[in-house]
Coordinates of C-alpha atoms in Angstrom, one line a residue:
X1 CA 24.6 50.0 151.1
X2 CA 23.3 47.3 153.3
X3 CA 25.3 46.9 156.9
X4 CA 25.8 43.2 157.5
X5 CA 25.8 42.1 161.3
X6 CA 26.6 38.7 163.1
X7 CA 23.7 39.1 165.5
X8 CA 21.3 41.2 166.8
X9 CA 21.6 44.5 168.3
X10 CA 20.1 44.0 171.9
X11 CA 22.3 45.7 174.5
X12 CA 24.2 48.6 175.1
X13 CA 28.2 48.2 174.8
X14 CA 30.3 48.4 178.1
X15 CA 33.9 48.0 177.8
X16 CA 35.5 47.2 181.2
X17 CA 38.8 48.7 182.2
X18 CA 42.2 46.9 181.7
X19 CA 43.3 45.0 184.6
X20 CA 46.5 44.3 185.4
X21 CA 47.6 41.1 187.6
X22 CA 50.8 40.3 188.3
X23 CA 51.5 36.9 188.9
X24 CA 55.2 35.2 189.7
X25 CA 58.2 36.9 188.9
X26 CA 55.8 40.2 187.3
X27 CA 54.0 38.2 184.4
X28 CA 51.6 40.2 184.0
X29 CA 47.9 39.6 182.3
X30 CA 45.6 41.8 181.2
X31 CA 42.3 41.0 181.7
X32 CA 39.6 42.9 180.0
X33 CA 35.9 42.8 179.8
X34 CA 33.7 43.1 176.8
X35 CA 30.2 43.4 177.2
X36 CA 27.3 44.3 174.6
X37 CA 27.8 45.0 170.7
X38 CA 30.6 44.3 168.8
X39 CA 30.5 47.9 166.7
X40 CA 33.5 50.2 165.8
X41 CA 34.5 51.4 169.4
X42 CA 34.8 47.7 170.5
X43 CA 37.2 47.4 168.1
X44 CA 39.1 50.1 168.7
X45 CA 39.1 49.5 172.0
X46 CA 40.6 45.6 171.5
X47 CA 43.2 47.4 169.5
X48 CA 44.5 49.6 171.9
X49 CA 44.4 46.6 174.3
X50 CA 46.7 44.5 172.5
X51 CA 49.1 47.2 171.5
X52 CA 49.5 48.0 175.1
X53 CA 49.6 44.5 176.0
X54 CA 52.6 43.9 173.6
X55 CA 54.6 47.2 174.9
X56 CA 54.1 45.9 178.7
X57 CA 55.6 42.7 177.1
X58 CA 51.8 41.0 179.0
X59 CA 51.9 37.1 179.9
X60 CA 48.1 37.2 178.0
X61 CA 45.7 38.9 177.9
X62 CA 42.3 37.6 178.6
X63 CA 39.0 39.4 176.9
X64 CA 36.1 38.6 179.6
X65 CA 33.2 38.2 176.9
X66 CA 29.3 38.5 176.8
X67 CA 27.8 39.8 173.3
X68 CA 24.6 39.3 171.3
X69 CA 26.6 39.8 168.6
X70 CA 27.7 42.9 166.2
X71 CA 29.1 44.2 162.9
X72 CA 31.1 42.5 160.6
X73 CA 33.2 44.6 159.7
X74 CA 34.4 45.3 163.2
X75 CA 34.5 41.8 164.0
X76 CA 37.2 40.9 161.4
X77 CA 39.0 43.2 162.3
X78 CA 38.8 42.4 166.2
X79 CA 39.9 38.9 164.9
X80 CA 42.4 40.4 162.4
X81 CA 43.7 41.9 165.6
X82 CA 44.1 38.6 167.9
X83 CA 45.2 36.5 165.1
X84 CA 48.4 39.1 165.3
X85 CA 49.0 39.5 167.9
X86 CA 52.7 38.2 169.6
X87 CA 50.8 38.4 173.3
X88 CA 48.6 35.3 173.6
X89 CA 44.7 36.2 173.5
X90 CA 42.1 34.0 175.6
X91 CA 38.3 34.6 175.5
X92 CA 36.7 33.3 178.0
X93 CA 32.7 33.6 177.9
X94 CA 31.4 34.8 181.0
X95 CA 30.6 35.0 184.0
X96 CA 27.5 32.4 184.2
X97 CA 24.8 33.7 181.9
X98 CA 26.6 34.8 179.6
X99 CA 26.7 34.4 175.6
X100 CA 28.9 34.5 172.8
X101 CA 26.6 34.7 170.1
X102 CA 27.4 35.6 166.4
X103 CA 30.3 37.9 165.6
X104 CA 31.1 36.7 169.4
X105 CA 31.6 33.2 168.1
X106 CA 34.5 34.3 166.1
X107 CA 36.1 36.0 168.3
X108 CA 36.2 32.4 170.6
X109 CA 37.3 30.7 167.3
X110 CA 40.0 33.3 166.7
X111 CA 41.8 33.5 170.1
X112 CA 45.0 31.4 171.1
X113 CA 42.6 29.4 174.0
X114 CA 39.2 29.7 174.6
X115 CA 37.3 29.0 177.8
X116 CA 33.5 29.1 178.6
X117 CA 32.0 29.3 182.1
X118 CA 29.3 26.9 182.9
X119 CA 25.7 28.5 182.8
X120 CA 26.8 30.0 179.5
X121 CA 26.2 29.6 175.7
X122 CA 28.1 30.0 172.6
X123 CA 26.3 30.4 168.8
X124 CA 23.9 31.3 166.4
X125 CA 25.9 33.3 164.2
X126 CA 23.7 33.5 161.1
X127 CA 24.4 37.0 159.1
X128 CA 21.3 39.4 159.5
X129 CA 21.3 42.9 157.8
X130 CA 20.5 45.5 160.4
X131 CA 18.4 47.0 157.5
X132 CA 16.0 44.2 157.9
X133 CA 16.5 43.6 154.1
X134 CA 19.0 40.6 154.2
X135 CA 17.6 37.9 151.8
X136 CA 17.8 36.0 148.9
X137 CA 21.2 35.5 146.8
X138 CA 22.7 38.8 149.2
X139 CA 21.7 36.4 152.3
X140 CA 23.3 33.7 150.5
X141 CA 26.5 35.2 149.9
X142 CA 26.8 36.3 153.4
X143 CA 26.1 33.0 154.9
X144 CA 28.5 31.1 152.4
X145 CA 31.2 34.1 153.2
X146 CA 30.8 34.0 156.9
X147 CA 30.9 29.9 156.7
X148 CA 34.6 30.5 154.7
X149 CA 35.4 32.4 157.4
X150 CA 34.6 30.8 160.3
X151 CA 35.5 26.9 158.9
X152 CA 39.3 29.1 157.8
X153 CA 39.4 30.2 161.4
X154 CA 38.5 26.3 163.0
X155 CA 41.0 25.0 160.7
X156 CA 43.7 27.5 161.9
X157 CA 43.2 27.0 165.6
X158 CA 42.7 23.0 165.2
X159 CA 38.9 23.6 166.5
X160 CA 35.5 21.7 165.4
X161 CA 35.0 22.4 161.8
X162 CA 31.7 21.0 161.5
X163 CA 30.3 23.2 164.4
X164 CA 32.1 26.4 162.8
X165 CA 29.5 25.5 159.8
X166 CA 26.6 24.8 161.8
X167 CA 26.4 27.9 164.0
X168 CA 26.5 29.9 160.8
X169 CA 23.7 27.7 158.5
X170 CA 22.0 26.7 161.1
X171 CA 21.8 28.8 164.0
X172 CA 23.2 26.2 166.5
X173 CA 24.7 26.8 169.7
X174 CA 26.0 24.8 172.5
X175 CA 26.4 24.9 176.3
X176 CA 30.2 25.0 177.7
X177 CA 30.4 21.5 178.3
X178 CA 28.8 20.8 175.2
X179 CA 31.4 22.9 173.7
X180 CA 34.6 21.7 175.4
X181 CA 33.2 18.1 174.2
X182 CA 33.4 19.1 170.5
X183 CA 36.5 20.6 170.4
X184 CA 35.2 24.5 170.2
X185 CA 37.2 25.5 173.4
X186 CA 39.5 24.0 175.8
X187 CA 39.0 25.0 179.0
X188 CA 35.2 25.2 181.1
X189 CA 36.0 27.9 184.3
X190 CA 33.6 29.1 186.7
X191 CA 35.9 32.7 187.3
X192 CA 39.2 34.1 186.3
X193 CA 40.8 32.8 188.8
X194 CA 40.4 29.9 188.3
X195 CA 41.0 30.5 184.6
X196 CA 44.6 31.8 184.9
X197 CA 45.0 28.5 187.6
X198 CA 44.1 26.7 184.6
X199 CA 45.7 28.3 182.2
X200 CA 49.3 28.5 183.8
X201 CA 52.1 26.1 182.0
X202 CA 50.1 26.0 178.8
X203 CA 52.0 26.1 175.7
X204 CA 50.5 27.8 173.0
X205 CA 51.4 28.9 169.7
X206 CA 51.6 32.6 168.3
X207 CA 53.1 34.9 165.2
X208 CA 56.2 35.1 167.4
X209 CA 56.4 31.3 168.4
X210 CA 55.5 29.2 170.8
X211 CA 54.7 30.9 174.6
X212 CA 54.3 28.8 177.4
X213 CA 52.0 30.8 179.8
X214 CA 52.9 31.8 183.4
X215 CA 49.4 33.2 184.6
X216 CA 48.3 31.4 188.3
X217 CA 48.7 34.3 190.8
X218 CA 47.6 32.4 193.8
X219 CA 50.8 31.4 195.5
X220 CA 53.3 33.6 197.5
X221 CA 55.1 35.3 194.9
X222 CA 52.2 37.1 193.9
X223 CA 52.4 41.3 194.4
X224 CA 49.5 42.9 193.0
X225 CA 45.7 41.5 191.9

């Protein structure tokens, strides 16, 4: 059986730990950091993140992201996961230098808000068998499926449609700013910090309703970073 991936395997996985921050009045985000291929264990690992987010009763969490891409299989279910989830997911690409390529482009697509830091790039998510042996009518049907499934994704989240389609046909990619411009994310944010700054008052809509987020730690009433 061929394994289908969104990318190419070029880096080792690192997970980062969960970080709390506690901003105003406890609202607390989780801020975690996935770096390398998207495979089984990062999966797992998102899971675990969001379950834990939802008993804390989190602000948001927001996944810190840099991938070359990664399996399909644990991709949908990464964006299975987010889609489901009551706690509010950003991805934010970065820091500078960065890349949300293939099954990483999905996973922007997927979350509640996504955000980009400058010096980064988002894209290319044309199917590739790890195999080597993707071609023909089976490349076909996993470009067309992956399309379906990106496009379904761009429509549910009000995001460029016509990008969603490119980056899987075509192998397109675009800069932050280039990205913000089309409609792909919201927010371009050098760090975190500045991130949650950005982030805080946004209303966005989940499962469980509409949240309206209290993230920006940097006045008085913060306890804990």
């Amino acid at each position: 059986m061929n394994k289908i991936a969104l990318g190419l395997i070029a880096s080792a996985l690192a997970l980062g730990p969960v970080l709390p921050v506690a901003a105003q009045q406890e609202h607390v985000v989780e801020i975690v950091e996935v770096r390398g291929v998207i495979d089984p264990t990062t999966a797992g690992y998102l899971t675990e993140t969001v379950d834990d987010a939802v008993e804390s009763q989190a602000e948001v969490i927001v996944i810190q992201l840099d991938t070359p891409g990664g399996l399909d299989v644990s991709m949908r279910e990464m964006v299975q996961k987010i889609l489901r989830s009551p706690v509010p997911v950003v991805v934010w690409v970065g820091p500078p230098g960065a890349r949300a390529a293939s099954a990483g482009v999905f996973l922007v697509y997927a979350s509640h808000v996504a955000a980009m830091a400058s010096g980064t790039n988002l894209g290319a998510a044309h199917p590739v068998d790890l195999g080597g042996d993707l071609s023909g009518t089976v490349e076909q049907k996993a470009v067309n499926d992956a399309t379906a499934f990106l496009r379904s994704l761009a429509e549910q989240r009000g995001r460029d449609v016509e990008f969603a389609e490119e980056a899987v046909r075509e192998s397109a990619s675009l800069t932050a700013t280039e990205a913000q411009g089309r409609g792909v994310i919201e927010i371009v944010s050098p760090t975190i910090a500045d991130l949650l700054r950005q982030l805080d008052g946004l209303t966005v809509a989940t499962d469980s309703g509409q949240r309206t987020l209290v993230t920006d730690v940097s006045e008085e009433g913060q306890d804990r970073v």
